[in-house]
Short mmCIF file of C-alpha atoms in Angstrom, two decimals:
data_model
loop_
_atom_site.label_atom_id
_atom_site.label_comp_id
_atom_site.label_asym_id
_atom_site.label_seq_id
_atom_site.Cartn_x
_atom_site.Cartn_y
_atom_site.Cartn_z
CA UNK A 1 -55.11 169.01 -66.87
CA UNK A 2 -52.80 168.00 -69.66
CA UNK A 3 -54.05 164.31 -71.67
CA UNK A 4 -50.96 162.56 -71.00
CA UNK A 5 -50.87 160.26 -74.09
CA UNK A 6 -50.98 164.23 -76.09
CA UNK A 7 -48.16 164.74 -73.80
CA UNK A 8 -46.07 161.82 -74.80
CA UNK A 9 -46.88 162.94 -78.23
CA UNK A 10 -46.34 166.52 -78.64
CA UNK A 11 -43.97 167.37 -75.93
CA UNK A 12 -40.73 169.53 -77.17
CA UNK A 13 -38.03 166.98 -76.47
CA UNK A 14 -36.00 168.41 -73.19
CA UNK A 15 -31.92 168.87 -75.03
CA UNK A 16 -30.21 169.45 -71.99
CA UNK A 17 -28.68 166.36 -70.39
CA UNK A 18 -29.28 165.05 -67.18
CA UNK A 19 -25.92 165.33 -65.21
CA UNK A 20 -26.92 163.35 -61.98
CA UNK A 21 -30.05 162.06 -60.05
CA UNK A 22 -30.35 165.90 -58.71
CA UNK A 23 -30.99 166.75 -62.05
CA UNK A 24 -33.26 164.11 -63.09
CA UNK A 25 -35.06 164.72 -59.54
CA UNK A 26 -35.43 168.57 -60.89
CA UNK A 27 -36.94 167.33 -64.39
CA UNK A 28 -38.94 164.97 -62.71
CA UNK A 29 -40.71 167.68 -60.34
CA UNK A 30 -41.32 169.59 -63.17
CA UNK A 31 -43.61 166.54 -64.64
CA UNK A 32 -45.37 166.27 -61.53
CA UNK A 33 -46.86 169.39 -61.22
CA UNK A 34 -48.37 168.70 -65.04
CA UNK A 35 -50.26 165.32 -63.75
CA UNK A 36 -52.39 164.36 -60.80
CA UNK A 37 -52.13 160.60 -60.93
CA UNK A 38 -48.82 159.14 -60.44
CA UNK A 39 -48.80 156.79 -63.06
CA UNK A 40 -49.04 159.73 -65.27
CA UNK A 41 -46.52 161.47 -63.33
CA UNK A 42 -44.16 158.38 -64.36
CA UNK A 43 -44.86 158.54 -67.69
CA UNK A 44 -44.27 161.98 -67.95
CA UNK A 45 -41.06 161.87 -65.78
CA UNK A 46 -39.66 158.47 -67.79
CA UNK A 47 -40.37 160.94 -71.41
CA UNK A 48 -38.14 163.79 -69.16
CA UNK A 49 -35.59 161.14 -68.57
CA UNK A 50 -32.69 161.07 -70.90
CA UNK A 51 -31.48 157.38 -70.13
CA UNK A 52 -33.60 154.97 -68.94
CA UNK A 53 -31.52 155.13 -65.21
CA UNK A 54 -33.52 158.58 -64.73
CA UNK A 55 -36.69 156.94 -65.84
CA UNK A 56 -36.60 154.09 -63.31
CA UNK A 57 -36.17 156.95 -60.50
CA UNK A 58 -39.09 158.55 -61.82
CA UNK A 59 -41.21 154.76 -61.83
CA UNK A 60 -39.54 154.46 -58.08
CA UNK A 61 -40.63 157.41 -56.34
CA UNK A 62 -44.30 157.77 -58.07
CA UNK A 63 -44.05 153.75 -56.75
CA UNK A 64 -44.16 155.18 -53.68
CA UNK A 65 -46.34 157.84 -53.55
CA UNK A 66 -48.92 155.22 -54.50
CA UNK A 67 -48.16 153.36 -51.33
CA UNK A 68 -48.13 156.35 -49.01
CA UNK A 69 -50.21 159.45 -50.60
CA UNK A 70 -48.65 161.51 -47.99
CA UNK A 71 -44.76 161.97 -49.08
CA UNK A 72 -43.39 165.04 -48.86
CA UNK A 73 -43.71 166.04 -52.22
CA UNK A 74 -40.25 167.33 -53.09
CA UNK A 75 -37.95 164.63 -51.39
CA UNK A 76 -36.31 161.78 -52.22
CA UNK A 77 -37.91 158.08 -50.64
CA UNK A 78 -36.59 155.01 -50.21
CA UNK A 79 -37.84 151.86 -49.33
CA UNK A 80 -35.89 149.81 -46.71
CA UNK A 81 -36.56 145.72 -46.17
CA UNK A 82 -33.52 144.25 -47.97
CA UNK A 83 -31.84 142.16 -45.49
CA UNK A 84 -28.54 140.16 -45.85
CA UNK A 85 -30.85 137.02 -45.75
CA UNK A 86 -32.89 139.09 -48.41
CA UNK A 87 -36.23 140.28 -48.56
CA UNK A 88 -38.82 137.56 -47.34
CA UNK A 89 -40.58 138.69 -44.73
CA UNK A 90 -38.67 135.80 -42.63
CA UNK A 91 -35.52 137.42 -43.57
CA UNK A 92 -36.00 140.42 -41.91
CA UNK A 93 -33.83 141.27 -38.20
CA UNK A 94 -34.21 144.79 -37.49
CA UNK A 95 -36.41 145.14 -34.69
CA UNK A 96 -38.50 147.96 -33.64
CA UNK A 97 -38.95 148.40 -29.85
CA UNK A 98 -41.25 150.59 -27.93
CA UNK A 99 -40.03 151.69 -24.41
CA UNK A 100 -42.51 154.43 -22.71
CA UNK A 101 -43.62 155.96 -26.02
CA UNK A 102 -40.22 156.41 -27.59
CA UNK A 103 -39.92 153.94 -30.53
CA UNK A 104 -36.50 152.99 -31.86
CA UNK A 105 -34.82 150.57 -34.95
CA UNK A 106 -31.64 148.50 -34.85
CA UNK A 107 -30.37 146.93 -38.00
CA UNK A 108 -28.69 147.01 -41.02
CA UNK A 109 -30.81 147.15 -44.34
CA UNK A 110 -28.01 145.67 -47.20
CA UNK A 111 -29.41 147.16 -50.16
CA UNK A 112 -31.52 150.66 -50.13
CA UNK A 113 -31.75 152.58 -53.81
CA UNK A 114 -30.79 155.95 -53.91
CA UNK A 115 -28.68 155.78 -50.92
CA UNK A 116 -27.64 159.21 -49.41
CA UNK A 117 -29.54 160.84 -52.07
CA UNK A 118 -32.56 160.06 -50.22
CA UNK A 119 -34.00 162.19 -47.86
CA UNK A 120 -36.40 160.03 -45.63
CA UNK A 121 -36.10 156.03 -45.41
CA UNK A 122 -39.69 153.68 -45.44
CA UNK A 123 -37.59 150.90 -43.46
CA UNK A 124 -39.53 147.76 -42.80
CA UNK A 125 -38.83 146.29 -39.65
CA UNK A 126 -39.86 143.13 -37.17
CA UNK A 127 -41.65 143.88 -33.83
CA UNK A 128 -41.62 139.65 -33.00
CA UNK A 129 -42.98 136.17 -34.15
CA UNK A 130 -46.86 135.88 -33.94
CA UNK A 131 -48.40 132.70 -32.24
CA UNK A 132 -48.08 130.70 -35.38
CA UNK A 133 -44.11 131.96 -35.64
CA UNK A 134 -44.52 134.34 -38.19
CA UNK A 135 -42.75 137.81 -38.32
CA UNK A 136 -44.60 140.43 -37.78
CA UNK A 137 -43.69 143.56 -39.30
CA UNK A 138 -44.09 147.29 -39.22
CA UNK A 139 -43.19 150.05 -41.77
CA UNK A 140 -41.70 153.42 -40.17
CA UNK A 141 -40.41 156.72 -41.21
CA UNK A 142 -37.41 157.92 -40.51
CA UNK A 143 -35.50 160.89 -41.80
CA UNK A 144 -32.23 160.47 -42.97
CA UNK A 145 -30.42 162.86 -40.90
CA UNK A 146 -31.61 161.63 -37.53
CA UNK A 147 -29.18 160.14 -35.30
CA UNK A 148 -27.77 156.84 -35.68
CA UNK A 149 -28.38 156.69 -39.31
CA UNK A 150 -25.06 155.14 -41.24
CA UNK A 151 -25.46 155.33 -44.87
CA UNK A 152 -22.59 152.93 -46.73
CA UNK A 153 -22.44 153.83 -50.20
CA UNK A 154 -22.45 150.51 -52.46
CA UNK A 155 -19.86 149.84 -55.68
CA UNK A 156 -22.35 151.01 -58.88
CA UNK A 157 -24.81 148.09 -60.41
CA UNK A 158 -23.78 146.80 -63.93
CA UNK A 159 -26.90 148.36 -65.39
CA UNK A 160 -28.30 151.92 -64.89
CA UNK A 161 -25.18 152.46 -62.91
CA UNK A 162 -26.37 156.87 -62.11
CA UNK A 163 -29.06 155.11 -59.72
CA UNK A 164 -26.55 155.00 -56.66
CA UNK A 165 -27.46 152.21 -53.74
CA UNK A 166 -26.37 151.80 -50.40
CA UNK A 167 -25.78 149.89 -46.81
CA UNK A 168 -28.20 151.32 -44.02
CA UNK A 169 -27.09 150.80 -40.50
CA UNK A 170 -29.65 151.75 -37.95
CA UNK A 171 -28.60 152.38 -34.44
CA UNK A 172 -31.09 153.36 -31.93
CA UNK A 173 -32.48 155.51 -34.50
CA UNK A 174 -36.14 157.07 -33.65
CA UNK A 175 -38.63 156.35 -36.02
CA UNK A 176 -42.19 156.78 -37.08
CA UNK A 177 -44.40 153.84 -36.94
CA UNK A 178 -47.06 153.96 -39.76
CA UNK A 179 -50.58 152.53 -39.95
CA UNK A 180 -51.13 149.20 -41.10
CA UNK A 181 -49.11 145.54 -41.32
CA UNK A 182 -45.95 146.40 -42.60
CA UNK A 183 -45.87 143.01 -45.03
CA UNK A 184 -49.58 143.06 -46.05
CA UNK A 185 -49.80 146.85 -46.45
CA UNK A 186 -46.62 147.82 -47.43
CA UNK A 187 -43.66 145.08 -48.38
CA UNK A 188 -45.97 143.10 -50.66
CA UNK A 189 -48.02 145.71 -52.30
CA UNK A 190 -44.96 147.60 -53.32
CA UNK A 191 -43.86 144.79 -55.27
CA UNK A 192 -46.65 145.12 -57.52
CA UNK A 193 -46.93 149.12 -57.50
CA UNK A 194 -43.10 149.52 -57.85
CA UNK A 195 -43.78 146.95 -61.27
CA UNK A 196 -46.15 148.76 -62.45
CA UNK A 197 -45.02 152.12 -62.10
CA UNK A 198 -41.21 151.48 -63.27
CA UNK A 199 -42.96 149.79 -66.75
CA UNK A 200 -44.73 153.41 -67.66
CA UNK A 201 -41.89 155.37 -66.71
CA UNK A 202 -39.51 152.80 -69.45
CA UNK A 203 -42.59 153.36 -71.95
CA UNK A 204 -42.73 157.10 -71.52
CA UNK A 205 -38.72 157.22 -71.74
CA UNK A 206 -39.32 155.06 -74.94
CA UNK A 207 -42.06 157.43 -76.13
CA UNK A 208 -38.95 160.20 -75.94
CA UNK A 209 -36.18 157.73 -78.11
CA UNK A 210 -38.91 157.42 -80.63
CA UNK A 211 -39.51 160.57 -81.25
CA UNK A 212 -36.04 162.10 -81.37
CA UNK A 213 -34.74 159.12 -83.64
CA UNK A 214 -38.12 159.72 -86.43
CA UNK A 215 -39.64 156.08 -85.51
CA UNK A 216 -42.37 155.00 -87.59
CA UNK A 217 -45.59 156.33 -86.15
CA UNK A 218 -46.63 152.42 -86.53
CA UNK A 219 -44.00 152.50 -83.47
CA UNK A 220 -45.15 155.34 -81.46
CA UNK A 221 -48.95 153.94 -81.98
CA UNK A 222 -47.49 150.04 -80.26
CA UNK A 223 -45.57 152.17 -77.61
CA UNK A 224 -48.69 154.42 -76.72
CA UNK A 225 -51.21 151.17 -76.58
CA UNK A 226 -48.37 149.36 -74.01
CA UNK A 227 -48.46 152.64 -72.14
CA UNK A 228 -52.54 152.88 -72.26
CA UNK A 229 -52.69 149.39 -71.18
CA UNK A 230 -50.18 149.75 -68.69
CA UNK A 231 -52.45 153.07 -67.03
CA UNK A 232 -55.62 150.64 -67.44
CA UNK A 233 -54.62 148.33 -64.54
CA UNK A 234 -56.26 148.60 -61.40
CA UNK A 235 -53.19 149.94 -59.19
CA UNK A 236 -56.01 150.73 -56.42
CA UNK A 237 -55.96 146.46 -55.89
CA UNK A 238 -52.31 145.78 -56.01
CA UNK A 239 -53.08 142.03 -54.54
CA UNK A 240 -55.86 141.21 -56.77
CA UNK A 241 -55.31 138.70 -59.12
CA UNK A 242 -56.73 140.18 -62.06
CA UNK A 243 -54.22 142.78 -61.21
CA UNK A 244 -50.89 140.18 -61.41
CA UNK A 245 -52.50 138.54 -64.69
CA UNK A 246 -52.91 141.81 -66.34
CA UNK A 247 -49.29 143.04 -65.32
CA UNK A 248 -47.75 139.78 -66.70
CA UNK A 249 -49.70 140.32 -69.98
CA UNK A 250 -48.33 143.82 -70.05
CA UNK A 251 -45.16 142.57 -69.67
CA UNK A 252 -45.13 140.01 -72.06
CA UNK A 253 -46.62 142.02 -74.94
CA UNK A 254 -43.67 144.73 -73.79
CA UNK A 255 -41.35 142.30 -74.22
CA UNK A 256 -42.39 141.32 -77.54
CA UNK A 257 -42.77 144.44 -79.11
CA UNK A 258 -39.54 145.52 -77.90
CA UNK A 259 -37.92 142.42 -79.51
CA UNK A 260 -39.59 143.37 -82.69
CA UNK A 261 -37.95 146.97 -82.65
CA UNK A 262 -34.71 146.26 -82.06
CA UNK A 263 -34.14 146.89 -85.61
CA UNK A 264 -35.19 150.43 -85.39
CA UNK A 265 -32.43 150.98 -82.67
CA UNK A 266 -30.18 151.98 -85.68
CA UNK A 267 -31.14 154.98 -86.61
CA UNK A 268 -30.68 156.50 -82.13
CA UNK A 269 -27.80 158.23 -81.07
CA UNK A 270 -24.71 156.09 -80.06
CA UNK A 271 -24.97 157.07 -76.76
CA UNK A 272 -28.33 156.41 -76.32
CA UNK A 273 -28.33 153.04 -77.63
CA UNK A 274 -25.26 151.95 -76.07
CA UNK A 275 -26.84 152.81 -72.57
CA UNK A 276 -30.04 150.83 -73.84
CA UNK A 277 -27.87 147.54 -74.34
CA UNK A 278 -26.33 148.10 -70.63
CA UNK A 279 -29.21 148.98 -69.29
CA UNK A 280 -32.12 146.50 -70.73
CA UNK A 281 -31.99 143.94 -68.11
CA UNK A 282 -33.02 146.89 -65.68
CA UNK A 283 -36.59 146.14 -67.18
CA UNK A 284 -36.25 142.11 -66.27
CA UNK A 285 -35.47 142.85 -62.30
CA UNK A 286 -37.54 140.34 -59.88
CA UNK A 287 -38.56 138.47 -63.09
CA UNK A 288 -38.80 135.09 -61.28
CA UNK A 289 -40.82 136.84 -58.29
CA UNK A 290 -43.52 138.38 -60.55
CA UNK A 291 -43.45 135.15 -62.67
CA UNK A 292 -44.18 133.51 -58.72
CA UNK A 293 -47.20 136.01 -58.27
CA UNK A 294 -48.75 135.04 -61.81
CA UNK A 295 -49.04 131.55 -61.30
CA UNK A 296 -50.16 132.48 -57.79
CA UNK A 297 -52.55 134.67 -58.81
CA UNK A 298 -53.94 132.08 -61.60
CA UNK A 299 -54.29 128.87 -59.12
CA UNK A 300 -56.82 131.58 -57.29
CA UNK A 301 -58.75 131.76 -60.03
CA UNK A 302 -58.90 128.91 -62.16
CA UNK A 303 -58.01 125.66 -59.23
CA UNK A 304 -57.53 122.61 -60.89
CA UNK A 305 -55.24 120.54 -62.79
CA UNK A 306 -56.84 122.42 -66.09
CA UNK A 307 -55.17 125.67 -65.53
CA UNK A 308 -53.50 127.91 -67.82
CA UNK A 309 -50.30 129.47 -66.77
#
């Protein structure tokens, strides 16, 4: 199996451009079937990317294959739990009910990516209050085509605007129920996963701009340590708190080194770098919630009014 820092490095640049998330779906299978581990698979998918759009669907779908090994290998996933009060597990309506066996979902999820490009929905959904009042939640399958499915295409986002998302109405739709809590197992691992995954598929796309615009190889050596650091983290303990200290390192160093390229940024194509400056913020998405989880995850291990954050 292919060393996937040689990849990043020695990989002929792919010319053709990526016309739609079809094609960047294509590229992206190609990629897979060079790596086992889907980290790798995101890195190598984000360096097949030609905008960094297409590299954020690579980060998303390895995200998930993380969180449930099984996927079918060649569709599309997306994750369901955005609500119209949001996505805290309090905010979530749509129930799942059980009558004789038959197990069914009513609700409307605001904001699924990929929208009616994806092929099966992981929708997360309440089954009741426990004795304390807290929602309880599952995480089901359901493919996209079943009955009672609505899929409401949403206006484009500002940045990495290819990445279509969309309304999800769920009427008495038949699902499968997976194994596990659907927050503890599923909502709030994913948060982590989806982080860390998304980052290596921006660093391998990065790895590609370098390389076609003649970077320094100081450059390529700074983006290949992010990326190494990025594979070190321990993806197998999403909730650890090592883990969320380690990922907000990552992220800061990212964020610095990228602020001390921006001078290089010159010498890319026009159309790259014009879709960089739309789509940067991409990388800052649920920047308050991961900054949440780092001071969490510090108060767990170092209590006290002498703690670093």
């Amino acid at each position: 199996m292919d060393s996937v820092l040689d990849f990043l490095l020695t990989e002929p640049l792919a010319a053709a451009p990526l016309d739609d998330v079809a094609a960047a779906w294509t590229r992206h299978r190609v990629a897979a079937n060079r790596f086992g581990k889907p980290v790798d698979v995101a890195l190598a998918g984000g360096f097949g990317a030609d905008r960094l759009g297409y590299a954020f669907l690579s980060g998303y779908q390895e995200a998930l294959r993380t969180l449930i090994p099984d996927l079918p290998a060649d569709e599309l996933v997306a994750l369901c739990a955005t609500e119209a009060g949001g996505g805290h597990p309090s905010a979530i309506l749509t129930t799942l009910t059980e009558d004789q066996g038959a197990v069914r979902l009513n609700g409307t999820k605001t904001f699924a990516t990929l929208g009616r490009m994806a092929h099966r929905l992981v929708v997360i959904a309440s089954v009741g209050a426990d004795e304390s009042g807290r929602n309880r939640l599952r995480a089901t399958m359901v493919d996209v085509q079943t009955a009672g499915v609505h899929v409401t295409n949403l206006p484009a986002t500002a940045f990495a605007p290819e990445i279509p998302h969309a309304m999800v109405t769920l009427t008495d739709v038949a699902a499968v129920v997976l194994p596990g809590d659907g927050y503890l197992d599923y909502l709030k691992p994913f948060r982590t996963i989806e982080d860390v995954h998304v980052l290596a598929a921006a660093l391998g796309w990065l790895v590609r701009v370098a390389r076609a615009a003649d970077w320094p190889q100081s450059a390529l050596q700074r983006l290949l340590t992010a990326v190494s650091a990025v594979r070190g983290l321990d993806i197998d303990a999403p909730s650890s708190p090592g883990v969320h200290v380690a990922l907000g390192g990552a992220f800061e160093c990212v964020g610095t080194m990228l602020t001390e390229l921006d001078s290089l940024w010159a010498s890319v194509d026009s159309a790259t770098r014009q879709r960089w400056e739309r789509d940067r913020p991409l990388l800052a998405i649920a920047g308050r919630v991961r900054d949440q989880r780092l001071a969490t995850a510090w108060r767990s291990v170092r209590p006290g009014p002498d703690q670093a954050v």
